[in-house]
Amino acid sequence: MYLSTLNLKDYRNYRQLECEFCPGINMITGANAQGKTNLIEGIYYLSIGKAYRLAKDEQLILWGAKSFQIKASAENRRGRTNIEIRYHQEEKPAKMASVGGLRLTKMEELSGALTSVLFSPDSMAIIKGSPQERRNFLDYDISQISFNYGRNIYKYKRLLAQRNALLKKLGPLPLRLEDKKEKLLIWDQQLVECGSHIIEKRLAVIEKLAPLARLAQRKLTAGKENIELNYVLCHKNNIDEGKDKDIAAFLMEAREDSIKEDLRCGSTQWGPHRDDLTVALDGVNLKQYGSQGQQRTGVLALKLAELEFFRGESGEYPLLLLDDVMSELDENRQLQLLNFINEKSIQCLITATEARNLNLREKRQIKRFLVDKGKIEEFR
Amino acid sequence: MTGLFHALVMQELMEQFGKLPGIGPKTAQRLAFFVLSLSKEEVKAFSQALVNAKETMTLCPVCFSLTDVTPCQVCRDETRDRQVICVVEETTDVFSIERARDYRGLYHVLHGSISPMEGRQPEDLKIKELLARFAGEEGSRINEVILATNPDVEGETTALYLARLLKPLGIKATRIAHGIPVGGNLEHADAATLAQALEGRRIID
Ligand SMILES: Nc1ncnc2c1ncn2[C@@H]1O[C@H](COP(=O)(O)OP(=O)(O)O)[C@@H](O)[C@H]1O
Ligand SMILES: [Mg+2]
Ligand SMILES: [Zn+2]
């Protein structure tokens, strides 16, 4: 799959952008704060239906304007698909999206229209950051291949917010614990059901990602290092303990165990919103004990695994967005990454502050762009 | 910032318009100035219409929809099927379903959905009143309740809650099923979609 054209209107610092990308490598250079990351963010928006940097939609509107628009054409084996997203801060609904001319009733239906993998300096957070970062890593990938997953995530968040509101209200009331539990039950059963779907899907995806990451890591380290991915349920140390049980039963138990604590602090202490993913090298946690270099290689391996994962799911490689990362990788890693995307004919958008010479083994189509204060220009 | 301030009376008017759902400060300002462009008679008729509506409309003591006659048009209509009650969140939903014309049963308006975030618990809705309708001779004729709450998380929760209350009473509870976009609103569903949704209802337990 590749992105052929992109159109931004009043998005971040772009008043009007029209751009045609090549299916090969697209080098985007420009000084700091000119809009390189904004461009990448706009493209990735089409993949996950929102801004990855947790920015609110209003913040994405060009200052002084009232709406933004992202339009793109994606090409895959079946042909060309037009994707469009419009956000208007004064209209209701504020956000509208269409794929292939069909208006979507839910943003989650965007799933799969343009699949992409993003690698930026922020990606280090997958290893170094909070559990939230690792859950996002999983969720952004899964929602691109599963419309249902995105819907479950949305529903789960809503159920959770409602349950937490009820917990806060019930907590201080002079009722018997049994009565409080009874009042929570209608939310809890739905939360357990929805939550177990989420966890089951995450487990299934990790099962596919893990061997791909392992393979990539071994390649990058000449067979020296083995990377392991493990899903950690917040209520048990390891998923293995819950293996013979089904997830819903496990969650119901977790609910039982923490109900008093939940009521005391007015928030839900169990469920997929508290789970984590551990990344280890030969049994040693990469977050705590990995060197800077090992962590970097680990993230690269995860990204390569993502590319293969998407191909396994959809039959095609996704688009690869490399925002400002080339300079962070040493020469050897850079070469390995470039050779990988070349071999597999993956479309790639690379941003950097300086134009660099790509030492490619084989010839590939390359297009070069210069970004300057929200304007983009192709140059040769 | 400009140094220009609105006259106090205009500020008050804008504040009133701003209370309306979906009206932001900008629109409130536009509406307030629009009112000034009307003739005095038109403005009087406008304000009188507001007061009249508020004074005339009351809750139907049977189904709790907003009505100008008691009981409401539906509840007093002898030709309606008294074996089925369609439970909705708001009176506006009654109108949406009536527009589809296929439904000939009765209604019950809950006045909201269960939503702790907005401070609404089951006891804040007309649920006791719904259960009371099953008592007596009239009540014993009811054999199906269609749960037509909105298909969002709160509406689904309310439907689930009601289905559980109704089960021990031996009343069949069905849920409208198809056509309405998930997270969508009954109010915005078109007549054909609603007719289809009522047709394809499923039993929940
Ligand atoms: N909503 C917005 N409207 C206009 N400009 C914005 C908006 N959001 C961010 N910017 C500007 O975009 C620039 C940052 O662009 P960015 O893409 O991060 O730069 P870089 O080229 O270094 O990646 C900053 O100058 C910032 O002020
Ligand atoms: Mg940047
Ligand atoms: Zn009535």
Coordinates of C-alpha atoms in Angstrom, one line a residue, chain B residues 23-163:
Chain B
I23 CA -25.8 27.3 20.6
G24 CA -22.4 28.8 21.3
P25 CA -21.7 32.5 22.1
K26 CA -21.3 33.5 18.4
T27 CA -24.6 32.0 17.4
A28 CA -26.3 33.5 20.5
Q29 CA -25.1 36.9 19.4
R30 CA -26.4 36.4 15.9
L31 CA -29.8 35.3 17.2
A32 CA -30.0 38.1 19.6
F33 CA -29.4 40.7 16.9
F34 CA -31.8 38.9 14.6
V35 CA -34.5 39.4 17.2
L36 CA -34.0 43.1 16.9
S37 CA -34.5 43.0 13.2
L38 CA -38.1 41.6 13.7
S39 CA -41.1 43.8 14.2
K40 CA -42.5 44.3 17.6
E41 CA -45.5 42.1 16.9
E42 CA -43.3 39.3 15.7
V43 CA -41.2 39.4 18.8
K44 CA -44.3 39.4 21.0
A45 CA -45.7 36.4 19.2
F46 CA -42.3 34.7 19.6
S47 CA -42.1 35.2 23.3
Q48 CA -45.8 34.4 23.7
A49 CA -45.2 31.1 21.9
L50 CA -42.5 30.2 24.4
V51 CA -44.7 30.9 27.4
N52 CA -47.7 29.2 25.9
A53 CA -45.7 26.0 25.1
K54 CA -44.3 25.9 28.6
E55 CA -47.7 26.5 30.2
T56 CA -49.7 24.1 28.1
M57 CA -47.4 21.1 27.8
T58 CA -47.4 18.6 30.6
L59 CA -46.3 15.1 31.2
C60 CA -48.8 12.4 30.2
P61 CA -49.7 10.7 33.5
V62 CA -49.6 7.3 31.7
C63 CA -46.6 7.3 29.3
F64 CA -44.8 10.5 30.5
S65 CA -44.4 12.0 27.1
L66 CA -44.8 15.7 26.8
T67 CA -48.4 16.5 25.7
D68 CA -51.0 19.3 25.5
V69 CA -53.8 16.9 26.4
T70 CA -54.1 14.3 29.2
P71 CA -53.8 11.5 28.6
C72 CA -51.7 12.1 25.4
Q73 CA -52.9 11.4 21.8
V74 CA -51.4 7.9 21.8
C75 CA -52.6 6.8 25.2
R76 CA -56.2 7.9 24.5
D77 CA -56.3 6.3 21.0
E78 CA -58.5 3.2 21.3
T79 CA -57.1 1.7 18.1
R80 CA -53.6 1.3 19.3
D81 CA -52.2 -2.1 20.3
R82 CA -52.3 -2.2 24.1
Q83 CA -50.1 -5.3 24.3
V84 CA -46.9 -3.6 23.4
I85 CA -45.0 -0.7 25.0
C86 CA -42.0 1.0 23.3
V87 CA -39.6 2.5 25.8
V88 CA -37.7 5.5 24.7
E89 CA -35.4 8.1 26.3
E90 CA -37.1 11.3 25.2
T91 CA -40.5 12.6 23.9
T92 CA -38.7 13.5 20.6
D93 CA -38.0 9.8 20.1
V94 CA -41.8 9.2 20.2
F95 CA -42.2 11.6 17.3
S96 CA -39.3 9.9 15.3
I97 CA -40.9 6.5 15.7
E98 CA -44.4 7.9 14.9
R99 CA -43.0 9.3 11.7
A100 CA -42.1 5.8 10.6
R101 CA -45.8 5.0 10.9
D102 CA -45.3 1.2 11.3
Y103 CA -45.6 1.1 15.0
R104 CA -49.1 0.9 16.5
G105 CA -48.4 0.1 20.2
L106 CA -48.0 2.4 23.2
Y107 CA -45.0 4.3 24.5
H108 CA -43.1 5.0 27.7
V109 CA -40.7 7.9 28.0
L110 CA -37.9 7.5 30.6
H111 CA -36.6 11.1 30.4
G112 CA -33.0 10.1 29.9
S113 CA -30.7 7.2 30.2
I114 CA -28.6 5.8 33.1
S115 CA -25.5 7.9 33.2
P116 CA -23.6 8.4 36.5
M117 CA -21.3 10.9 34.8
E118 CA -24.3 13.2 34.3
G119 CA -25.7 12.3 37.7
R120 CA -28.5 10.1 36.4
Q121 CA -29.2 6.8 38.2
P122 CA -32.0 4.4 37.5
E123 CA -34.1 6.1 40.3
D124 CA -33.9 9.4 38.4
L125 CA -35.7 7.9 35.4
K126 CA -39.4 7.0 35.0
I127 CA -38.7 3.4 35.7
K128 CA -40.9 2.9 38.8
E129 CA -43.6 4.5 36.6
L130 CA -43.0 1.9 33.9
L131 CA -43.2 -1.0 36.3
A132 CA -46.4 0.4 37.7
R133 CA -48.0 0.1 34.3
F134 CA -47.9 -3.6 34.5
A135 CA -50.3 -3.7 37.5
G136 CA -54.0 -4.1 37.2
E137 CA -56.2 -5.4 34.4
E138 CA -54.9 -3.0 31.8
G139 CA -51.3 -3.9 32.8
S140 CA -51.9 -7.6 32.4
R141 CA -52.6 -7.2 28.7
I142 CA -49.0 -6.0 28.0
N143 CA -46.9 -8.9 26.7
E144 CA -44.0 -7.1 25.1
V145 CA -41.7 -4.2 25.9
I146 CA -39.6 -2.9 23.1
L147 CA -36.5 -1.2 24.5
A148 CA -35.8 1.6 22.0
T149 CA -33.2 3.5 24.0
N150 CA -30.3 5.0 22.0
P151 CA -27.7 2.6 20.8
D152 CA -24.9 4.3 22.7
V153 CA -23.2 3.0 25.9
E154 CA -25.7 4.7 28.2
G155 CA -28.8 3.6 26.2
E156 CA -27.5 0.0 26.0
T157 CA -26.9 0.0 29.7
T158 CA -30.4 1.3 30.3
A159 CA -31.9 -1.4 28.1
L160 CA -29.9 -4.1 29.8
Y161 CA -31.1 -2.8 33.2
L162 CA -34.7 -2.8 32.2
A163 CA -34.5 -6.2 30.5

